[in-house]
Amino acid sequence: MAETTLHIAGRVYDLRCRDGEEAHLAHLANLIERKARLAQQNTPGLTEVRTLLFAALFMADELNDLKREAIGRQQSLALEPEDEPAVRALESLATRIEKLRDRLAAAAPQA
């Protein structure tokens, strides 16, 4: 087990982690620290707990937006029922092209 020290919102946190994860935890702590600073700038006088609460809410809001975008992209890529005939036609064409390739390869002179 490795040990690392994180600095978030003016506090120092000593943590144990798996060997090799120290840099990743430092990166995550840096993300939280930036959100905590943002919370402190926007609302001076926050307690430590409220600063971390706002940092968590900022991060949760970003995560929620990213999830919503990912779902939207996934839905836009999904096939519509009317696309099914085109998909079948493309698959059939791909099969025919592969058969033609195999016949041409078999007919080609061997070097």
C-alpha positions as a LaTeX table, in Angstrom:
\begin{tabular}{lrrr}
\hline
Residue & $x$ (\AA) & $y$ (\AA) & $z$ (\AA) \\
\hline
Met1 & 0.00 & 0.00 & 0.00 \\
Ala2 & 1.21 & 3.46 & $-0.90$ \\
Glu3 & 0.53 & 6.66 & 0.98 \\
Thr4 & $-0.16$ & 10.04 & $-0.55$ \\
Thr5 & $-1.08$ & 13.50 & 0.65 \\
Leu6 & $-3.85$ & 15.48 & $-1.04$ \\
His7 & $-4.51$ & 19.21 & $-0.65$ \\
Ile8 & $-8.15$ & 20.19 & $-1.08$ \\
Ala9 & $-9.84$ & 23.43 & $-0.02$ \\
Gly10 & $-7.02$ & 24.42 & 2.28 \\
Arg11 & $-6.89$ & 21.08 & 4.06 \\
Val12 & $-4.37$ & 18.28 & 3.94 \\
Tyr13 & $-5.58$ & 14.71 & 3.63 \\
Asp14 & $-3.25$ & 11.75 & 4.10 \\
Leu15 & $-4.58$ & 8.69 & 2.29 \\
Arg16 & $-3.52$ & 5.15 & 1.58 \\
Cys17 & $-3.97$ & 3.79 & $-1.90$ \\
Arg18 & $-2.78$ & 0.99 & $-4.11$ \\
Asp19 & 0.77 & 1.29 & $-5.34$ \\
Gly20 & 0.97 & 3.39 & $-8.47$ \\
Glu21 & $-2.34$ & 5.23 & $-7.93$ \\
Glu22 & $-0.79$ & 8.26 & $-6.24$ \\
Ala23 & $-0.65$ & 10.38 & $-9.40$ \\
His24 & $-4.24$ & 9.53 & $-10.31$ \\
Leu25 & $-5.47$ & 10.52 & $-6.85$ \\
Ala26 & $-3.47$ & 13.76 & $-7.06$ \\
His27 & $-5.15$ & 14.49 & $-10.40$ \\
Leu28 & $-8.61$ & 13.87 & $-8.92$ \\
Ala29 & $-7.78$ & 16.02 & $-5.91$ \\
Asn30 & $-6.72$ & 18.80 & $-8.28$ \\
Leu31 & $-10.11$ & 18.63 & $-10.02$ \\
Ile32 & $-11.89$ & 18.88 & $-6.67$ \\
Glu33 & $-9.58$ & 21.69 & $-5.56$ \\
Arg34 & $-10.46$ & 23.75 & $-8.64$ \\
Lys35 & $-14.18$ & 23.34 & $-7.97$ \\
Ala36 & $-13.68$ & 24.18 & $-4.30$ \\
Arg37 & $-11.84$ & 27.38 & $-5.25$ \\
Leu38 & $-14.66$ & 28.26 & $-7.63$ \\
Ala39 & $-17.20$ & 27.77 & $-4.84$ \\
Gln40 & $-15.14$ & 29.92 & $-2.45$ \\
Gln41 & $-14.80$ & 32.69 & $-5.06$ \\
Asn42 & $-18.50$ & 32.73 & $-5.87$ \\
Thr43 & $-19.68$ & 32.50 & $-2.26$ \\
Pro44 & $-17.12$ & 33.90 & 0.18 \\
Gly45 & $-17.30$ & 32.74 & 3.77 \\
Leu46 & $-18.40$ & 29.17 & 3.11 \\
Thr47 & $-17.57$ & 26.61 & 5.74 \\
Glu48 & $-15.29$ & 23.75 & 4.77 \\
Val49 & $-18.21$ & 21.36 & 4.54 \\
Arg50 & $-20.27$ & 23.69 & 2.36 \\
Thr51 & $-17.25$ & 24.40 & 0.14 \\
Leu52 & $-16.84$ & 20.67 & $-0.49$ \\
Leu53 & $-20.61$ & 20.30 & $-0.94$ \\
Phe54 & $-20.63$ & 22.98 & $-3.65$ \\
Ala55 & $-17.54$ & 21.43 & $-5.28$ \\
Ala56 & $-19.34$ & 18.07 & $-5.36$ \\
Leu57 & $-22.48$ & 19.68 & $-6.79$ \\
Phe58 & $-20.47$ & 21.42 & $-9.53$ \\
Met59 & $-18.83$ & 18.13 & $-10.46$ \\
Ala60 & $-22.12$ & 16.23 & $-10.34$ \\
Asp61 & $-23.67$ & 18.84 & $-12.63$ \\
Glu62 & $-20.85$ & 18.43 & $-15.15$ \\
Leu63 & $-21.12$ & 14.64 & $-14.98$ \\
Asn64 & $-24.87$ & 14.85 & $-15.53$ \\
Asp65 & $-24.37$ & 17.07 & $-18.60$ \\
Leu66 & $-21.79$ & 14.66 & $-20.03$ \\
Lys67 & $-24.10$ & 11.68 & $-19.49$ \\
Arg68 & $-26.97$ & 13.52 & $-21.18$ \\
Glu69 & $-24.72$ & 14.35 & $-24.16$ \\
Ala70 & $-23.54$ & 10.74 & $-24.41$ \\
Ile71 & $-27.11$ & 9.45 & $-24.37$ \\
Gly72 & $-28.07$ & 11.96 & $-27.06$ \\
Arg73 & $-25.15$ & 10.87 & $-29.26$ \\
Gln74 & $-26.01$ & 7.21 & $-28.70$ \\
Gln75 & $-29.64$ & 7.81 & $-29.63$ \\
Ser76 & $-28.66$ & 9.73 & $-32.75$ \\
Leu77 & $-26.52$ & 6.78 & $-33.86$ \\
Ala78 & $-29.23$ & 4.20 & $-33.22$ \\
Leu79 & $-30.85$ & 2.62 & $-36.25$ \\
Glu80 & $-34.40$ & 3.52 & $-37.03$ \\
Pro81 & $-36.84$ & 0.77 & $-38.01$ \\
Glu82 & $-36.90$ & 2.10 & $-41.58$ \\
Asp83 & $-33.09$ & 1.65 & $-41.77$ \\
Glu84 & $-33.38$ & $-2.15$ & $-41.50$ \\
Pro85 & $-33.83$ & $-2.83$ & $-45.25$ \\
Ala86 & $-30.77$ & $-0.71$ & $-46.02$ \\
Val87 & $-28.75$ & $-2.58$ & $-43.40$ \\
Arg88 & $-29.75$ & $-5.93$ & $-44.89$ \\
Ala89 & $-28.86$ & $-4.70$ & $-48.39$ \\
Leu90 & $-25.43$ & $-3.52$ & $-47.22$ \\
Glu91 & $-24.76$ & $-6.81$ & $-45.46$ \\
Ser92 & $-25.74$ & $-8.73$ & $-48.61$ \\
Leu93 & $-23.51$ & $-6.52$ & $-50.73$ \\
Ala94 & $-20.59$ & $-7.02$ & $-48.32$ \\
Thr95 & $-21.05$ & $-10.79$ & $-48.57$ \\
Arg96 & $-21.07$ & $-10.63$ & $-52.39$ \\
Ile97 & $-17.90$ & $-8.48$ & $-52.39$ \\
Glu98 & $-16.14$ & $-10.97$ & $-50.10$ \\
Lys99 & $-17.10$ & $-13.88$ & $-52.39$ \\
Leu100 & $-15.84$ & $-11.97$ & $-55.43$ \\
Arg101 & $-12.58$ & $-11.18$ & $-53.66$ \\
Asp102 & $-12.12$ & $-14.88$ & $-52.83$ \\
Arg103 & $-12.79$ & $-15.93$ & $-56.46$ \\
Leu104 & $-10.35$ & $-13.32$ & $-57.78$ \\
Ala105 & $-7.71$ & $-14.42$ & $-55.29$ \\
Ala106 & $-8.18$ & $-18.07$ & $-56.32$ \\
Ala107 & $-7.96$ & $-17.19$ & $-60.03$ \\
Ala108 & $-4.88$ & $-14.99$ & $-59.68$ \\
Pro109 & $-1.58$ & $-16.54$ & $-60.83$ \\
Gln110 & 0.52 & $-17.74$ & $-57.93$ \\
Ala111 & 3.84 & $-15.88$ & $-57.66$ \\
\hline
\end{tabular}
